[in-house]
XYZ file of C-alpha atoms in Angstrom:
438
model
C -12.259 22.929 8.019
C -13.390 21.962 4.477
C -16.576 19.978 3.799
C -14.850 16.721 3.061
C -12.897 16.823 6.324
C -16.082 17.729 8.234
C -18.042 14.761 6.937
C -15.121 12.342 7.390
C -14.857 13.518 11.035
C -18.568 12.798 11.523
C -18.165 9.332 10.047
C -15.190 8.630 12.373
C -17.519 9.364 15.343
C -19.702 6.316 14.302
C -16.771 4.018 14.805
C -17.447 1.135 17.267
C -15.612 1.326 20.583
C -14.054 -2.028 19.840
C -13.217 -3.065 16.297
C -14.735 -6.449 15.612
C -13.998 -7.615 12.019
C -17.333 -8.462 10.529
C -19.235 -8.121 7.276
C -22.631 -7.687 8.989
C -22.455 -3.880 9.134
C -21.216 -3.725 5.561
C -24.064 -5.899 4.217
C -26.646 -3.848 6.130
C -25.400 -0.587 4.694
C -25.082 -1.881 1.161
C -28.612 -3.246 1.256
C -29.829 0.228 2.347
C -27.953 1.628 -0.636
C -29.568 -0.752 -3.127
C -26.625 -3.216 -3.208
C -24.159 -1.339 -5.418
C -21.649 -4.220 -5.035
C -23.876 -6.184 -7.451
C -23.526 -3.553 -10.198
C -19.765 -3.281 -10.444
C -17.451 -3.773 -13.415
C -15.450 -7.031 -13.361
C -13.301 -7.047 -10.199
C -9.641 -7.952 -9.580
C -9.401 -8.315 -5.801
C -5.980 -7.800 -4.169
C -4.930 -8.910 -0.668
C -1.566 -9.429 1.026
C 0.775 -7.789 3.557
C 3.223 -5.876 1.374
C 3.017 -4.863 -2.282
C -0.730 -4.493 -2.715
C -0.480 -0.874 -3.835
C 2.424 -1.419 -6.145
C 0.812 -4.437 -7.831
C -2.450 -2.520 -8.180
C -0.587 0.506 -9.655
C 1.225 -1.748 -12.104
C -1.978 -3.453 -13.298
C -3.593 -0.025 -13.703
C -0.676 1.285 -15.812
C -0.713 -1.727 -18.092
C -4.487 -1.697 -18.481
C -4.610 2.041 -19.226
C -1.791 1.586 -21.714
C -4.082 -0.822 -23.533
C -6.985 1.686 -23.524
C -8.984 0.128 -20.666
C -10.984 2.222 -18.219
C -10.083 1.374 -14.609
C -11.775 2.079 -11.354
C -9.213 1.752 -8.534
C -9.668 1.536 -4.751
C -6.606 1.703 -2.492
C -5.828 2.738 1.061
C -4.624 4.528 3.099
C -4.153 7.870 1.404
C -0.969 9.988 1.721
C -2.376 13.561 1.715
C -6.038 13.740 0.616
C -8.755 11.128 1.043
C -9.649 11.438 -2.662
C -6.432 9.478 -3.460
C -8.271 6.276 -2.394
C -10.771 6.379 -5.310
C -9.900 6.613 -9.024
C -12.726 6.605 -11.552
C -12.905 5.450 -15.140
C -10.959 6.925 -18.060
C -7.369 8.077 -17.231
C -7.837 6.981 -13.546
C -8.703 10.433 -12.314
C -9.068 10.916 -8.534
C -12.697 11.425 -7.486
C -13.465 15.111 -7.272
C -14.798 16.763 -4.079
C -18.440 17.211 -5.160
C -18.897 13.532 -6.186
C -17.114 12.284 -3.091
C -19.242 14.526 -0.897
C -22.424 13.349 -2.485
C -21.486 9.651 -2.028
C -20.456 10.108 1.590
C -23.661 12.077 2.315
C -25.769 9.216 0.805
C -23.917 6.614 2.863
C -24.238 8.650 6.062
C -28.000 9.023 5.515
C -28.485 5.317 4.620
C -26.507 4.238 7.711
C -28.914 6.117 9.951
C -26.459 6.794 12.742
C -25.659 3.141 13.407
C -22.205 2.035 14.554
C -19.895 1.341 11.596
C -16.187 1.576 11.063
C -14.723 4.441 9.094
C -13.260 2.042 6.519
C -16.622 0.256 6.093
C -18.655 3.338 5.385
C -16.063 4.908 3.148
C -15.668 1.618 1.238
C -19.458 1.641 0.739
C -19.159 5.123 -0.699
C -16.455 3.946 -3.086
C -18.540 0.984 -4.240
C -21.476 3.335 -4.801
C -19.321 5.575 -7.000
C -17.904 2.570 -8.910
C -21.374 1.229 -9.530
C -22.564 4.428 -11.147
C -19.782 5.073 -13.712
C -18.850 2.636 -16.505
C -15.418 1.026 -16.533
C -13.785 -2.081 -17.914
C -12.384 -3.315 -14.624
C -12.287 -2.451 -10.902
C -8.952 -2.937 -9.140
C -10.073 -3.431 -5.519
C -7.455 -3.408 -2.758
C -8.203 -5.041 0.665
C -7.835 -2.809 3.698
C -7.109 -5.264 6.460
C -6.869 -9.050 6.230
C -9.291 -10.337 3.652
C -11.929 -12.733 5.002
C -13.812 -10.095 7.023
C -12.502 -6.982 5.194
C -15.101 -4.511 4.057
C -14.086 -5.068 0.436
C -14.882 -8.768 0.632
C -18.474 -8.420 -0.508
C -17.595 -9.447 -4.061
C -18.998 -12.854 -4.926
C -17.111 -13.623 -8.169
C -13.925 -11.706 -8.857
C -12.148 -12.156 -12.211
C -9.132 -13.159 -10.147
C -8.050 -12.994 -6.531
C -4.462 -11.694 -6.158
C -2.401 -12.495 -3.070
C 0.793 -10.428 -2.605
C 3.575 -11.437 -0.176
C 2.326 -12.312 3.300
C 4.260 -11.573 6.467
C 3.566 -10.458 10.060
C 1.354 -7.377 10.467
C -1.883 -6.525 12.260
C -1.417 -9.554 14.559
C -4.113 -8.213 16.916
C -6.708 -8.826 14.260
C -5.247 -11.488 11.988
C -3.366 -13.898 14.321
C 0.123 -14.380 15.607
C 1.373 -17.056 13.219
C 1.943 -16.787 9.466
C -0.543 -19.603 8.949
C -3.299 -17.695 10.807
C -2.522 -14.509 8.872
C -2.526 -16.368 5.554
C -5.872 -17.942 6.415
C -7.390 -14.431 6.822
C -5.792 -13.111 3.637
C -6.948 -16.232 1.751
C -10.552 -15.325 2.631
C -10.849 -13.446 -0.692
C -10.540 -16.724 -2.597
C -13.965 -17.548 -4.003
C -15.435 -20.819 -5.330
C -14.258 -21.459 -8.891
C -12.494 -18.095 -9.243
C -8.784 -18.185 -10.140
C -6.040 -17.130 -7.695
C -2.564 -15.733 -8.419
C 0.091 -15.643 -5.684
C 3.426 -13.926 -5.149
C 6.422 -15.888 -3.668
C 5.412 -17.021 -0.142
C 6.880 -18.768 2.805
C 6.156 -22.502 2.724
C 3.593 -22.401 5.516
C 1.810 -19.537 3.820
C 1.751 -21.274 0.439
C 0.389 -24.436 2.086
C -2.567 -22.449 3.424
C -3.219 -20.716 0.092
C -3.074 -24.122 -1.760
C -5.399 -25.680 0.756
C -8.003 -22.852 0.564
C -7.819 -22.767 -3.218
C -8.330 -26.523 -3.457
C -11.281 -26.386 -1.058
C -12.880 -23.730 -3.299
C -11.865 -25.536 -6.530
C -10.125 -22.312 -7.483
C -7.217 -22.789 -9.931
C -4.023 -21.254 -8.431
C -1.114 -19.726 -10.267
C 2.025 -19.583 -8.084
C 5.338 -17.686 -8.443
C 8.141 -20.146 -9.081
C 5.802 -22.866 -10.359
C 3.345 -21.603 -12.947
C 5.229 -18.389 -13.614
C 8.460 -16.515 -12.740
C 9.847 -12.993 -12.991
C 13.498 -12.014 -12.706
C 15.938 -9.280 -13.711
C 18.492 -10.009 -16.463
C 20.916 -7.285 -17.629
C 18.587 -4.459 -16.602
C 15.437 -6.081 -18.183
C 12.440 -7.810 -16.665
C 12.067 -11.398 -17.762
C 8.578 -12.809 -17.262
C 8.063 -16.445 -18.106
C 5.169 -18.953 -17.892
C 4.080 -22.035 -19.741
C 3.295 -19.946 -22.815
C 6.722 -18.490 -23.191
C 8.958 -15.561 -22.235
C 8.388 -11.777 -22.220
C 11.451 -9.543 -22.423
C 10.336 -6.252 -20.828
C 11.734 -3.038 -19.385
C 11.949 -2.790 -15.662
C 9.057 -1.068 -13.868
C 9.437 2.599 -13.250
C 9.038 1.786 -9.542
C 12.292 1.497 -7.657
C 13.630 -1.552 -5.755
C 14.386 -5.175 -6.441
C 11.039 -6.231 -4.939
C 9.261 -4.459 -7.782
C 10.460 -7.271 -10.052
C 8.192 -9.637 -8.045
C 5.358 -7.117 -7.983
C 5.506 -6.595 -11.715
C 5.519 -10.303 -12.342
C 2.475 -10.781 -10.135
C 0.643 -7.997 -11.884
C 1.322 -9.467 -15.284
C 0.281 -12.969 -14.119
C -2.909 -11.596 -12.606
C -3.868 -9.744 -15.785
C -3.122 -12.809 -17.898
C -5.237 -14.981 -15.617
C -8.045 -12.397 -15.845
C -7.851 -12.438 -19.630
C -6.841 -8.792 -19.761
C -3.144 -8.894 -20.623
C -2.321 -6.895 -23.794
C 0.548 -7.527 -26.205
C 4.151 -7.331 -25.127
C 4.694 -3.799 -26.504
C 1.738 -2.460 -24.527
C 2.884 -4.215 -21.387
C 6.255 -2.528 -21.811
C 4.606 0.870 -22.300
C 2.657 0.355 -19.083
C 5.659 -0.694 -17.024
C 7.423 2.547 -17.996
C 4.634 4.636 -16.629
C 3.773 3.049 -13.261
C 3.170 5.687 -10.596
C 2.812 4.866 -6.877
C 3.903 7.748 -4.628
C 5.591 7.204 -1.269
C 7.288 3.903 -2.085
C 11.060 4.287 -2.444
C 10.385 7.642 -3.988
C 13.358 9.993 -4.398
C 12.808 13.719 -3.741
C 14.974 16.034 -5.819
C 13.442 19.466 -5.360
C 10.825 21.319 -3.276
C 10.463 23.118 -0.006
C 11.231 20.086 2.175
C 14.304 19.270 0.047
C 15.489 22.814 0.437
C 15.490 22.371 4.217
C 17.828 19.386 3.964
C 21.625 19.542 3.661
C 22.846 20.664 0.246
C 23.536 17.691 -1.970
C 21.571 15.266 0.216
C 19.964 12.236 -1.400
C 16.427 11.971 -0.035
C 14.154 8.906 -0.155
C 10.697 8.357 1.309
C 8.992 5.017 1.819
C 5.747 4.212 3.621
C 6.578 0.573 4.474
C 5.690 -0.053 8.152
C 6.242 -3.728 9.017
C 9.355 -6.002 9.272
C 8.760 -7.505 5.785
C 8.693 -4.052 4.183
C 11.740 -2.977 6.231
C 13.801 -5.852 4.861
C 13.028 -4.788 1.294
C 13.800 -1.153 1.911
C 17.014 -2.051 3.817
C 18.175 -4.299 0.975
C 17.675 -1.405 -1.469
C 19.547 1.003 0.807
C 22.345 -1.535 1.125
C 22.638 -1.632 -2.673
C 22.797 2.154 -2.785
C 25.492 2.145 -0.206
C 27.617 -0.310 -2.247
C 27.171 1.785 -5.394
C 27.705 5.245 -3.801
C 28.683 5.222 -0.131
C 27.092 7.972 2.039
C 26.159 8.205 5.685
C 22.528 7.053 6.032
C 20.218 9.024 8.356
C 16.687 7.870 9.037
C 13.739 10.055 10.008
C 11.015 7.782 11.298
C 7.555 7.633 12.840
C 5.296 4.618 13.404
C 1.782 3.836 14.452
C 1.210 2.159 17.827
C -0.255 -0.914 16.033
C 3.089 -1.736 14.410
C 6.225 -3.652 15.444
C 8.962 -0.962 15.750
C 11.725 -3.290 16.984
C 11.129 -5.788 14.189
C 11.085 -2.910 11.672
C 14.321 -1.245 12.911
C 16.267 -4.491 13.200
C 16.399 -4.716 9.415
C 18.539 -1.546 9.343
C 21.090 -2.640 11.971
C 24.602 -1.828 10.743
C 23.262 0.265 7.899
C 21.805 3.452 9.474
C 24.085 5.880 11.253
C 21.346 7.548 13.205
C 17.560 7.448 13.638
C 15.552 10.643 14.320
C 12.100 9.775 15.647
C 9.382 12.356 15.142
C 5.635 12.920 15.684
C 3.097 12.770 12.856
C 0.817 15.714 12.256
C -1.900 13.818 10.395
C -2.752 11.167 12.986
C -3.042 10.771 16.733
C -2.307 7.014 16.563
C 1.489 7.289 16.259
C 4.095 6.381 18.907
C 5.547 9.181 20.989
C 8.974 10.016 19.569
C 10.685 9.251 22.965
C 9.086 5.869 23.148
C 9.901 5.113 19.544
C 13.546 6.114 20.052
C 13.738 3.543 22.851
C 12.423 0.836 20.452
C 15.104 1.802 17.883
C 17.847 1.539 20.499
C 16.498 -1.875 21.561
C 16.914 -2.882 17.933
C 20.592 -1.821 18.081
C 20.369 1.618 16.466
C 21.470 4.975 17.701
C 18.331 7.127 18.050
C 17.234 10.580 19.195
C 13.637 11.850 19.630
C 12.649 15.230 18.158
C 9.466 17.179 18.672
C 9.075 17.968 14.978
C 10.197 16.944 11.484
C 11.908 20.313 11.066
C 13.984 19.786 14.226
C 15.101 16.345 12.933
C 16.133 17.870 9.610
C 18.049 20.651 11.385
C 20.017 18.040 13.339
C 20.895 16.144 10.188
C 22.115 19.453 8.725
C 24.410 19.896 11.734
C 25.749 16.382 11.372
C 26.363 16.878 7.677
C 28.219 20.139 8.308
C 30.351 18.388 10.912
C 31.103 15.408 8.631
C 31.633 17.516 5.479
C 29.727 14.873 3.457
C 26.254 15.048 1.903
C 24.069 12.407 3.606
C 21.505 9.938 2.375
C 18.185 10.512 4.186
C 15.468 7.913 4.475
C 12.025 8.996 5.697
C 10.166 5.802 6.640
C 8.050 3.759 8.996
C 4.633 5.388 8.367
C 2.587 6.348 5.308
C 1.212 9.170 7.436
C 4.748 10.562 7.903
C 5.465 10.172 4.178
C 2.196 12.022 3.434
C 3.256 14.841 5.733
C 6.620 15.102 3.953
C 5.111 14.993 0.479
C 2.609 17.670 1.479
C 5.402 19.784 2.943
C 7.304 19.422 -0.268
C 4.343 20.464 -2.452
C 3.955 16.942 -3.934
C 0.447 15.856 -2.949
C -0.646 13.100 -5.351
C -2.872 14.353 -8.230
């Protein structure tokens, strides 16, 4: 066991028996650390259900194309914890010695008190961000917003709200309005807000919270729009039209995410000229989101000629986007679609799988090596069948791939394979394929 894993395991042991979303533990620890949250670069705070990582990655690419130094905080990671923290120039992942030192300081300052894993590791990230110069900090919410550990920022440059849908109902509420109310908790008095397209009841909540805080709000479809036209990204607001290349990220939903990123940077006063935006859009990197695998050890295990996609989306809203993309692929180039899937016990498997009804030939449910919080494959296969899909449980990823090889040999046709339902599973696949993010 390496030193990073050892200290992360110790911090997990401090986790309260029952998660109660609260900022009290966070404020206590930050005070003991000398309040690093008060010494940060200007912050762009990002909340929402789907698209947070893609929007953050797009903003980072555009800012770095303009020569800005960005700190970036995202979660969860795919392979190594270091992926959550990028520091300064060129957005390099925090190295092991600096991460170890920050975690040690937080562990000592916490003094053995109960604290969630996300809270104490977020404190470590804020400590690192406070000690190295940067032009901006892109800060992604972990869960919800109002009581999330990142919500210790008093005056962000802009609060960004990506699309909101059902997820984490146990903590955020069972209705879209309740969930939106929690996400809207990052809106601060007098600080501008930028929102992606939302359901009417969600937008009503965001408008109401923004008005109460006298926070000017910029909304998709009203103050700005983004659309695809002949293979180009058209971004338009009251100041005019940008004719841009599409983002390097795959999927129609990335049009919306790119538009939100541009609107957020413009609202923050950080948007560069059109040529620099274009340069940034061509170099957005966000692993594990509709990522195609073309070579590597895992690819070599799959049927020859297979088209292999991985996506970490894990709620019904994300499933709809991925299913829409897979439907487009099927129209362009028909192939039998096989799914390899795992999912955490906190998710909605039936809602997720329903999006793929009539599209997927077979679902292989598998365990996840990197977490104990995933559904048993047999239980997950039952959920997939309830959603109308044909499903078989397997005791390993390798066994699922071997079954797809047998089916492909029988059919005489290279398949399309989608690995999805869990970022942990996608991380396992990327690690197995020698593609851990750098």
